[in-house]
Amino acid sequence: MTNDRSIRIALPSKGALERSTVSLLAACGLSVSRPNDRQYVGSIPALPNLTVLFQRAADIFTKVEEGSADLGITGYDVVAEQGVGQDNVVVICDRLGYGRCKLVLAVPESWIDVSSIEDLAELTLLFKEKGRTLRIATKYPNMTRNWLYEKLIVHFSLVEVQGAMEAAPSMGYADMIVDITSTGTTLRENRLKQIDGGNILDSQACLIGNKRLLQEDETKLEITKIILELIEANLRAKKYISVTANVQGKSADEIGNSLIAQSKLSGVTGLRGPTIAKVYSNPEDDWYAVTVVVEEKMLLSTVNLLRTAGGRDMTVLSPNYVFGAESQNYQQFLEKLK
Ligand SMILES: Nc1ncnc2c1ncn2[C@@H]1O[C@H](COP(=O)(O)OP(=O)(O)OP(=O)(O)O)[C@@H](O)[C@H]1O
Ligand SMILES: O=P(O)(O)OC[C@H]1O[C@H](OP(=O)(O)OP(=O)(O)O)[C@H](O)[C@@H]1O
Ligand SMILES: [Mg+2]
């Protein structure tokens, strides 16, 4: 039962997205409280007006679409499969950075003559000549059908299966499958192989919302903005580090100008910087603390750059959040709501 809390978010209750969703929210200062894993209602104490509903990832799209949840986090594969023709659901952030997987076509390894989409198209015609139909097991019938039709492959039938479909070909109730893969282990263990050009969709976790419910309620929009801003700034922060060095020099200007000139030569580019502040220690010494925020891949070039300026005692910190002048995702989301 939901109580008087005004906005509801559906989160995955189990499976591949459960833990990473809770970890992402915790890293954003939005720790989720779930009394135990048999409880399907929880809360985020930092957002007192919000109720968390735990649901299977596959059901979250429908919960948001029918309006029993205002927001939801699920796999983009679920949205792409169930979202066809549903313009009441808006994708608020399509890349949450985890739950990465692909939806692929896979055939038995023993089909040595089938290694591409063209081979598969030929095979469907061969089946047809023999009065048979190629049977494909999947829980993604809409995407599979549309994708194959686009490739002009039309002689097949779909067998809708809800789980462990990698077993379908060996059990004999389908000839091949369309399913999610991440490491490829499950396909391999079941003696299946992907075929060239058989990648239907790249997916990761995403944040979705019910357009109408969000449009008509300022408080819900406000809470959505908070969640989105925190997630966006947290994901953005993962790219950056902040490096601080002690540098001796005559003045902040002298150090700053020399570093800017050097950084152009060495290609080290940051958000902004350097920021330079006087270090108050021994009065005869002119020491400055120099800080630059750069992409993490620039770490060693930045350390070397600071060394050329005489930098020492270098410390490196990772920011938890990096906020821009405004939230890009939120602006795009408002556009989609119109
Ligand atoms: N191996 C994987 N690696 C990364 N993400 C995955 C993987 N398998 C599934 N996902 C993502 O997680 C979502 C939920 O799948 P999952 O298999 O965890 O559901 P589930 O809760 O176990 O439900 P079901 O009982 O239907 O399997 C998928 O829609 C997909 O986006
Ligand atoms: O490429 P891999 O890393 O092996 O991952 C792929 C498997 O992960 C998912 O299954 P899950 O473990 O969720 O089991 P389920 O099918 O019972 O939901 C998916 O349905 C695949 O079977
Ligand atoms: Mg599963």
CSV table of C-alpha atoms and ligand atoms in Angstrom, one decimal:
chain,number,residue,atom,x,y,z
A,1,MET,CA,0.0,0.0,0.0
A,2,THR,CA,1.2,3.5,-0.7
A,3,ASN,CA,0.6,6.1,1.9
A,4,ASP,CA,0.2,9.9,1.6
A,5,ARG,CA,3.8,10.3,0.2
A,6,SER,CA,3.2,12.2,-3.0
A,7,ILE,CA,5.5,10.6,-5.6
A,8,ARG,CA,6.2,6.9,-6.3
A,9,ILE,CA,9.3,5.4,-7.9
A,10,ALA,CA,9.5,1.8,-9.0
A,11,LEU,CA,12.9,0.1,-8.5
A,12,PRO,CA,14.0,-3.4,-9.5
A,13,SER,CA,13.2,-5.8,-6.7
A,14,LYS,CA,15.7,-8.5,-7.8
A,15,GLY,CA,18.0,-9.6,-10.6
A,16,ALA,CA,20.7,-7.9,-12.5
A,17,LEU,CA,19.6,-4.3,-11.8
A,18,GLU,CA,18.7,-4.5,-8.1
A,19,ARG,CA,22.0,-3.9,-6.3
A,20,SER,CA,23.5,-1.4,-8.8
A,21,THR,CA,20.3,0.7,-8.7
A,22,VAL,CA,20.4,1.0,-4.9
A,23,SER,CA,24.2,1.6,-5.0
A,24,LEU,CA,23.8,4.4,-7.6
A,25,LEU,CA,21.1,6.1,-5.5
A,26,ALA,CA,23.2,5.7,-2.3
A,27,ALA,CA,26.2,7.3,-4.1
A,28,CYS,CA,23.9,10.2,-4.9
A,29,GLY,CA,22.9,10.8,-1.3
A,30,LEU,CA,19.6,9.0,-1.8
A,31,SER,CA,20.0,5.8,0.2
A,32,VAL,CA,17.1,3.5,-0.1
A,33,SER,CA,15.5,2.0,3.0
A,34,ARG,CA,13.9,-1.4,2.5
A,35,PRO,CA,13.1,-3.2,5.8
A,36,ASN,CA,13.7,-6.7,4.2
A,37,ASP,CA,13.8,-8.2,0.8
A,38,ARG,CA,10.3,-9.6,1.1
A,39,GLN,CA,9.0,-6.0,1.6
A,40,TYR,CA,7.8,-4.4,-1.6
A,41,VAL,CA,7.5,-0.8,-0.3
A,42,GLY,CA,10.4,1.3,0.9
A,43,SER,CA,11.5,4.9,1.2
A,44,ILE,CA,14.4,7.2,0.6
A,45,PRO,CA,14.7,9.2,3.9
A,46,ALA,CA,16.4,12.1,2.1
A,47,LEU,CA,13.2,12.6,0.0
A,48,PRO,CA,10.4,12.4,2.6
A,49,ASN,CA,7.7,12.9,-0.1
A,50,LEU,CA,8.7,9.8,-2.0
A,51,THR,CA,7.6,6.1,-1.8
A,52,VAL,CA,9.7,3.3,-3.3
A,53,LEU,CA,7.9,0.4,-4.9
A,54,PHE,CA,10.0,-2.7,-5.6
A,55,GLN,CA,9.0,-4.5,-8.7
A,56,ARG,CA,10.5,-6.9,-11.3
A,57,ALA,CA,12.4,-4.9,-13.9
A,58,ALA,CA,10.2,-6.4,-16.6
A,59,ASP,CA,7.1,-5.0,-14.9
A,60,ILE,CA,8.4,-1.5,-14.2
A,61,PHE,CA,7.5,-0.1,-17.6
A,62,THR,CA,3.8,-1.1,-17.2
A,63,LYS,CA,3.7,0.3,-13.6
A,64,VAL,CA,4.9,3.6,-14.9
A,65,GLU,CA,2.8,3.5,-18.0
A,66,GLU,CA,-0.5,2.8,-16.2
A,67,GLY,CA,0.4,5.4,-13.5
A,68,SER,CA,0.8,3.2,-10.4
A,69,ALA,CA,4.3,4.7,-10.3
A,70,ASP,CA,5.4,8.2,-11.4
A,71,LEU,CA,9.0,7.2,-12.0
A,72,GLY,CA,10.8,4.0,-12.6
A,73,ILE,CA,14.3,2.6,-13.1
A,74,THR,CA,14.6,-0.4,-15.5
A,75,GLY,CA,16.5,-1.7,-18.4
A,76,TYR,CA,16.3,0.2,-21.7
A,77,ASP,CA,15.6,-3.2,-23.3
A,78,VAL,CA,12.3,-3.4,-21.4
A,79,VAL,CA,11.4,0.2,-22.4
A,80,ALA,CA,12.2,-0.5,-26.1
A,81,GLU,CA,10.2,-3.7,-26.1
A,82,GLN,CA,7.2,-2.5,-24.2
A,83,GLY,CA,7.3,1.1,-25.2
A,84,VAL,CA,6.2,0.8,-28.8
A,85,GLY,CA,3.2,3.1,-29.3
A,86,GLN,CA,3.2,4.2,-25.6
A,87,ASP,CA,3.7,8.0,-25.7
A,88,ASN,CA,2.7,8.3,-22.1
A,89,VAL,CA,6.1,7.2,-20.9
A,90,VAL,CA,9.1,9.6,-21.1
A,91,VAL,CA,12.7,8.4,-20.9
A,92,ILE,CA,14.2,10.9,-18.4
A,93,CYS,CA,17.8,9.6,-18.5
A,94,ASP,CA,18.7,6.8,-20.9
A,95,ARG,CA,22.2,6.1,-19.6
A,96,LEU,CA,22.5,5.4,-15.9
A,97,GLY,CA,25.9,3.7,-16.5
A,98,TYR,CA,25.2,0.1,-15.3
A,99,GLY,CA,23.1,-3.0,-16.4
A,100,ARG,CA,24.9,-2.9,-19.7
A,101,CYS,CA,23.9,-5.7,-22.0
A,102,LYS,CA,23.0,-6.4,-25.6
A,103,LEU,CA,19.9,-8.0,-27.1
A,104,VAL,CA,21.3,-10.5,-29.7
A,105,LEU,CA,20.3,-13.3,-32.1
A,106,ALA,CA,21.9,-16.6,-31.2
A,107,VAL,CA,22.0,-19.9,-33.0
A,108,PRO,CA,23.3,-23.3,-32.1
A,109,GLU,CA,27.1,-23.6,-32.4
A,110,SER,CA,26.5,-26.7,-34.6
A,111,TRP,CA,25.1,-24.5,-37.4
A,112,ILE,CA,28.5,-24.0,-38.9
A,113,ASP,CA,27.1,-22.6,-42.2
A,114,VAL,CA,25.2,-19.8,-40.3
A,115,SER,CA,27.5,-17.0,-39.3
A,116,SER,CA,25.8,-13.8,-40.6
A,117,ILE,CA,22.3,-12.3,-41.0
A,118,GLU,CA,22.5,-13.1,-44.7
A,119,ASP,CA,23.1,-16.8,-43.9
A,120,LEU,CA,20.1,-16.7,-41.5
A,121,ALA,CA,17.9,-15.1,-44.2
A,122,GLU,CA,18.9,-18.0,-46.6
A,123,LEU,CA,18.1,-20.5,-43.9
A,124,THR,CA,14.6,-19.2,-43.4
A,125,LEU,CA,14.0,-19.7,-47.1
A,126,LEU,CA,15.4,-23.3,-46.9
A,127,PHE,CA,13.1,-24.0,-44.0
A,128,LYS,CA,10.2,-22.6,-46.0
A,129,GLU,CA,11.0,-24.9,-49.0
A,130,LYS,CA,10.9,-27.8,-46.7
A,131,GLY,CA,7.5,-26.7,-45.3
A,132,ARG,CA,9.0,-25.7,-41.9
A,133,THR,CA,9.2,-22.4,-40.1
A,134,LEU,CA,12.2,-21.2,-38.2
A,135,ARG,CA,11.2,-21.0,-34.5
A,136,ILE,CA,12.8,-18.2,-32.4
A,137,ALA,CA,12.4,-18.3,-28.6
A,138,THR,CA,12.4,-14.8,-27.0
A,139,LYS,CA,10.8,-12.6,-24.3
A,140,TYR,CA,11.3,-9.7,-26.8
A,141,PRO,CA,8.7,-10.5,-29.5
A,142,ASN,CA,8.1,-6.9,-30.6
A,143,MET,CA,11.7,-5.9,-31.1
A,144,THR,CA,12.6,-9.3,-32.7
A,145,ARG,CA,9.7,-9.1,-35.2
A,146,ASN,CA,10.3,-5.5,-36.2
A,147,TRP,CA,14.1,-5.9,-36.5
A,148,LEU,CA,13.8,-9.1,-38.7
A,149,TYR,CA,11.1,-7.5,-40.8
A,150,GLU,CA,13.4,-4.5,-41.4
A,151,LYS,CA,16.1,-7.0,-42.6
A,152,LEU,CA,13.3,-8.5,-44.9
A,153,ILE,CA,13.3,-11.8,-43.0
A,154,VAL,CA,9.7,-12.8,-42.7
A,155,HIS,CA,9.5,-16.6,-42.6
A,156,PHE,CA,9.8,-17.3,-38.9
A,157,SER,CA,7.6,-17.8,-35.9
A,158,LEU,CA,8.2,-16.6,-32.3
A,159,VAL,CA,8.0,-18.8,-29.3
A,160,GLU,CA,7.4,-16.6,-26.2
A,161,VAL,CA,9.4,-17.8,-23.3
A,162,GLN,CA,9.8,-16.1,-19.9
A,163,GLY,CA,13.3,-17.3,-18.7
A,164,ALA,CA,16.2,-19.7,-19.3
A,165,MET,CA,15.5,-19.6,-23.0
A,166,GLU,CA,19.1,-20.5,-23.8
A,167,ALA,CA,17.9,-24.1,-23.2
A,168,ALA,CA,15.2,-23.9,-25.9
A,169,PRO,CA,17.2,-25.1,-28.9
A,170,SER,CA,18.6,-28.1,-27.0
A,171,MET,CA,15.2,-28.9,-25.5
A,172,GLY,CA,13.8,-28.8,-29.0
A,173,TYR,CA,11.0,-26.2,-28.6
A,174,ALA,CA,12.7,-23.5,-30.7
A,175,ASP,CA,15.5,-23.5,-33.3
A,176,MET,CA,17.3,-20.4,-32.1
A,177,ILE,CA,16.9,-17.5,-29.6
A,178,VAL,CA,16.9,-13.8,-29.2
A,179,ASP,CA,18.1,-12.8,-25.7
A,180,ILE,CA,20.1,-10.6,-23.5
A,181,THR,CA,23.9,-11.2,-23.2
A,182,SER,CA,26.5,-9.5,-21.2
A,183,THR,CA,29.6,-11.6,-20.7
A,184,GLY,CA,28.5,-14.2,-23.2
A,185,THR,CA,28.9,-17.0,-20.6
A,186,THR,CA,25.3,-18.2,-20.7
A,187,LEU,CA,25.3,-18.5,-24.5
A,188,ARG,CA,28.6,-20.4,-24.5
A,189,GLU,CA,27.5,-22.7,-21.7
A,190,ASN,CA,24.5,-23.6,-23.8
A,191,ARG,CA,26.4,-24.1,-27.0
A,192,LEU,CA,25.0,-21.1,-28.7
A,193,LYS,CA,26.8,-18.5,-30.8
A,194,GLN,CA,26.0,-14.9,-31.9
A,195,ILE,CA,26.0,-14.2,-35.6
A,196,ASP,CA,27.6,-11.2,-37.3
A,197,GLY,CA,25.2,-8.3,-37.6
A,198,GLY,CA,22.9,-9.9,-35.1
A,199,ASN,CA,23.0,-7.2,-32.5
A,200,ILE,CA,19.4,-5.9,-32.0
A,201,LEU,CA,19.9,-3.4,-29.2
A,202,ASP,CA,22.5,-2.0,-26.7
A,203,SER,CA,20.9,-1.5,-23.4
A,204,GLN,CA,21.7,-0.1,-19.9
A,205,ALA,CA,19.6,1.0,-17.0
A,206,CYS,CA,17.5,4.1,-17.5
A,207,LEU,CA,15.1,6.4,-15.6
A,208,ILE,CA,11.6,6.7,-17.0
A,209,GLY,CA,8.5,8.7,-15.9
A,210,ASN,CA,4.8,8.9,-16.5
A,211,LYS,CA,4.3,12.0,-18.7
A,212,ARG,CA,0.8,13.0,-17.6
A,213,LEU,CA,1.4,12.5,-13.8
A,214,LEU,CA,4.6,14.6,-13.9
A,215,GLN,CA,3.1,17.3,-16.2
A,216,GLU,CA,0.3,18.0,-13.8
A,217,ASP,CA,2.1,18.1,-10.5
A,218,GLU,CA,4.8,20.7,-9.6
A,219,THR,CA,6.0,18.8,-6.5
A,220,LYS,CA,6.6,15.7,-8.6
A,221,LEU,CA,8.5,17.7,-11.2
A,222,GLU,CA,10.6,19.2,-8.4
A,223,ILE,CA,11.5,15.8,-6.9
A,224,THR,CA,12.2,14.4,-10.4
A,225,LYS,CA,14.6,17.4,-10.9
A,226,ILE,CA,16.4,16.7,-7.6
A,227,ILE,CA,16.9,13.0,-8.5
A,228,LEU,CA,18.0,13.7,-12.0
A,229,GLU,CA,20.4,16.5,-11.0
A,230,LEU,CA,22.0,14.3,-8.4
A,231,ILE,CA,22.4,11.3,-10.7
A,232,GLU,CA,23.7,13.4,-13.6
A,233,ALA,CA,26.3,15.2,-11.4
A,234,ASN,CA,27.3,11.9,-9.8
A,235,LEU,CA,27.8,10.2,-13.1
A,236,ARG,CA,29.6,13.1,-14.6
A,237,ALA,CA,32.0,13.3,-11.5
A,238,LYS,CA,33.2,9.7,-12.3
A,239,LYS,CA,35.2,11.2,-15.2
A,240,TYR,CA,37.1,13.8,-13.2
A,241,ILE,CA,39.8,14.1,-10.6
A,242,SER,CA,41.1,17.0,-8.7
A,243,VAL,CA,44.9,17.3,-8.3
A,244,THR,CA,46.5,19.7,-5.9
A,245,ALA,CA,50.2,20.4,-5.7
A,246,ASN,CA,52.4,22.7,-3.6
A,247,VAL,CA,54.4,25.0,-6.0
A,248,GLN,CA,57.1,27.5,-5.0
A,249,GLY,CA,57.1,30.8,-7.0
A,250,LYS,CA,57.2,34.6,-6.9
A,251,SER,CA,53.4,35.1,-7.4
A,252,ALA,CA,50.2,33.3,-8.2
A,253,ASP,CA,50.1,35.1,-11.5
A,254,GLU,CA,53.6,33.9,-12.5
A,255,ILE,CA,52.8,30.2,-11.6
A,256,GLY,CA,49.4,30.4,-13.3
A,257,ASN,CA,50.6,31.9,-16.6
A,258,SER,CA,53.5,29.5,-16.8
A,259,LEU,CA,51.2,26.5,-16.1
A,260,ILE,CA,48.7,27.6,-18.7
A,261,ALA,CA,51.4,28.0,-21.3
A,262,GLN,CA,52.8,24.6,-20.4
A,263,SER,CA,49.4,22.9,-20.4
A,264,LYS,CA,48.7,24.1,-24.0
A,265,LEU,CA,52.0,22.4,-25.0
A,266,SER,CA,51.3,19.2,-23.2
A,267,GLY,CA,47.5,19.0,-24.1
A,268,VAL,CA,46.3,18.8,-20.5
A,269,THR,CA,42.9,20.3,-20.4
A,270,GLY,CA,40.6,20.7,-17.4
A,271,LEU,CA,37.2,21.9,-16.4
A,272,ARG,CA,38.8,25.2,-15.4
A,273,GLY,CA,42.0,26.0,-13.7
A,274,PRO,CA,44.5,26.1,-12.3
A,275,THR,CA,43.1,27.6,-9.1
A,276,ILE,CA,46.0,29.0,-7.0
A,277,ALA,CA,46.0,30.0,-3.3
A,278,LYS,CA,48.8,31.1,-1.1
A,279,VAL,CA,50.1,28.6,1.4
A,280,TYR,CA,50.8,30.4,4.7
A,281,SER,CA,53.8,28.7,6.3
A,282,ASN,CA,57.4,30.0,6.6
A,283,PRO,CA,57.2,33.8,5.8
A,284,GLU,CA,60.4,33.6,3.6
A,285,ASP,CA,58.9,30.9,1.5
A,286,ASP,CA,56.6,31.7,-1.4
A,287,TRP,CA,54.5,28.6,-1.6
A,288,TYR,CA,51.2,28.2,-3.5
A,289,ALA,CA,48.6,25.4,-3.6
A,290,VAL,CA,47.7,24.8,-7.2
A,291,THR,CA,44.6,22.8,-8.0
A,292,VAL,CA,43.4,21.5,-11.4
A,293,VAL,CA,40.3,19.4,-12.1
A,294,VAL,CA,40.9,17.2,-15.1
A,295,GLU,CA,39.6,14.0,-16.7
A,296,GLU,CA,41.0,11.0,-14.9
A,297,LYS,CA,42.8,9.7,-18.0
A,298,MET,CA,44.9,12.9,-17.8
A,299,LEU,CA,46.2,12.0,-14.3
A,300,LEU,CA,49.8,11.3,-15.1
A,301,SER,CA,50.2,14.0,-17.7
A,302,THR,CA,48.8,16.5,-15.1
A,303,VAL,CA,51.2,15.2,-12.4
A,304,ASN,CA,54.1,15.7,-14.9
A,305,LEU,CA,52.9,19.1,-15.8
A,306,LEU,CA,52.7,20.2,-12.2
A,307,ARG,CA,56.2,18.7,-11.7
A,308,THR,CA,57.6,20.8,-14.5
A,309,ALA,CA,56.4,23.8,-12.5
A,310,GLY,CA,58.2,22.5,-9.4
A,311,GLY,CA,55.1,20.9,-8.0
A,312,ARG,CA,55.4,18.5,-5.0
A,313,ASP,CA,53.2,17.0,-2.2
A,314,MET,CA,50.6,16.2,-4.8
A,315,THR,CA,47.2,14.9,-3.6
A,316,VAL,CA,44.5,13.5,-5.8
A,317,LEU,CA,40.8,13.5,-4.9
A,318,SER,CA,37.8,12.2,-6.7
A,319,PRO,CA,34.8,14.6,-6.7
A,320,ASN,CA,31.4,13.0,-5.7
A,321,TYR,CA,29.5,15.4,-7.9
A,322,VAL,CA,30.2,17.7,-10.8
A,323,PHE,CA,27.4,20.2,-11.5
A,324,GLY,CA,27.2,22.3,-14.7
A,325,ALA,CA,25.5,25.7,-14.9
A,326,GLU,CA,22.3,23.8,-15.5
A,327,SER,CA,21.1,20.2,-15.8
A,328,GLN,CA,21.2,19.3,-19.4
A,329,ASN,CA,19.1,16.2,-18.9
A,330,TYR,CA,16.4,18.1,-17.1
A,331,GLN,CA,16.1,20.7,-19.9
A,332,GLN,CA,15.8,17.9,-22.4
A,333,PHE,CA,13.2,16.2,-20.2
A,334,LEU,CA,11.1,19.3,-19.9
A,335,GLU,CA,11.2,19.5,-23.7
A,336,LYS,CA,9.9,16.0,-24.0
A,337,LEU,CA,7.1,16.7,-21.5
A,338,LYS,CA,5.6,19.5,-23.7
B,1,LIG,N1,23.5,-10.4,-17.5
B,1,LIG,C1,23.1,-9.2,-17.5
B,1,LIG,N2,24.0,-8.1,-17.4
B,1,LIG,C2,23.6,-6.9,-17.3
B,1,LIG,N3,22.3,-6.5,-17.3
B,1,LIG,C3,21.4,-7.5,-17.4
B,1,LIG,C4,21.7,-8.8,-17.5
B,1,LIG,N4,20.6,-9.6,-17.6
B,1,LIG,C5,19.6,-8.7,-17.6
B,1,LIG,N5,20.0,-7.5,-17.5
B,1,LIG,C6,19.2,-6.2,-17.4
B,1,LIG,O1,18.4,-6.4,-16.2
B,1,LIG,C7,17.1,-6.3,-16.6
B,1,LIG,C8,16.3,-7.3,-15.7
B,1,LIG,O2,16.7,-8.6,-16.0
B,1,LIG,P1,16.7,-9.7,-14.9
B,1,LIG,O3,17.0,-11.0,-15.6
B,1,LIG,O4,17.6,-9.3,-13.8
B,1,LIG,O5,15.2,-9.7,-14.4
B,1,LIG,P2,14.7,-10.5,-13.3
B,1,LIG,O6,14.2,-9.6,-12.2
B,1,LIG,O7,15.6,-11.7,-13.0
B,1,LIG,O8,13.3,-11.0,-14.0
B,1,LIG,P3,13.1,-12.4,-14.7
B,1,LIG,O9,12.5,-13.2,-13.6
B,1,LIG,O10,12.1,-12.0,-15.7
B,1,LIG,O11,14.3,-12.9,-15.2
B,1,LIG,C9,17.0,-6.7,-18.1
B,1,LIG,O12,15.9,-6.1,-18.6
B,1,LIG,C10,18.3,-6.1,-18.6
B,1,LIG,O13,18.1,-4.7,-18.8
B,2,LIG,O1,26.0,-13.1,-21.0
B,2,LIG,P1,25.9,-13.4,-19.6
B,2,LIG,O2,26.8,-12.6,-18.7
B,2,LIG,O3,26.0,-14.9,-19.3
B,2,LIG,O4,24.4,-12.9,-19.1
B,2,LIG,C1,23.3,-13.3,-19.8
B,2,LIG,C2,22.2,-13.9,-19.0
B,2,LIG,O5,21.8,-13.0,-17.9
B,2,LIG,C3,20.4,-12.9,-17.9
B,2,LIG,O6,19.9,-14.0,-17.2
B,2,LIG,P2,19.7,-14.0,-15.6
B,2,LIG,O7,21.0,-14.4,-14.9
B,2,LIG,O8,19.1,-12.8,-15.1
B,2,LIG,O9,18.7,-15.2,-15.4
B,2,LIG,P3,17.2,-15.3,-15.9
B,2,LIG,O10,17.2,-15.5,-17.4
B,2,LIG,O11,16.7,-16.5,-15.2
B,2,LIG,O12,16.6,-14.0,-15.5
B,2,LIG,C4,20.0,-13.1,-19.3
B,2,LIG,O13,18.6,-13.5,-19.4
B,2,LIG,C5,21.0,-14.1,-19.8
B,2,LIG,O14,20.5,-15.4,-19.6
B,3,MG,MG,16.9,-12.7,-14.6
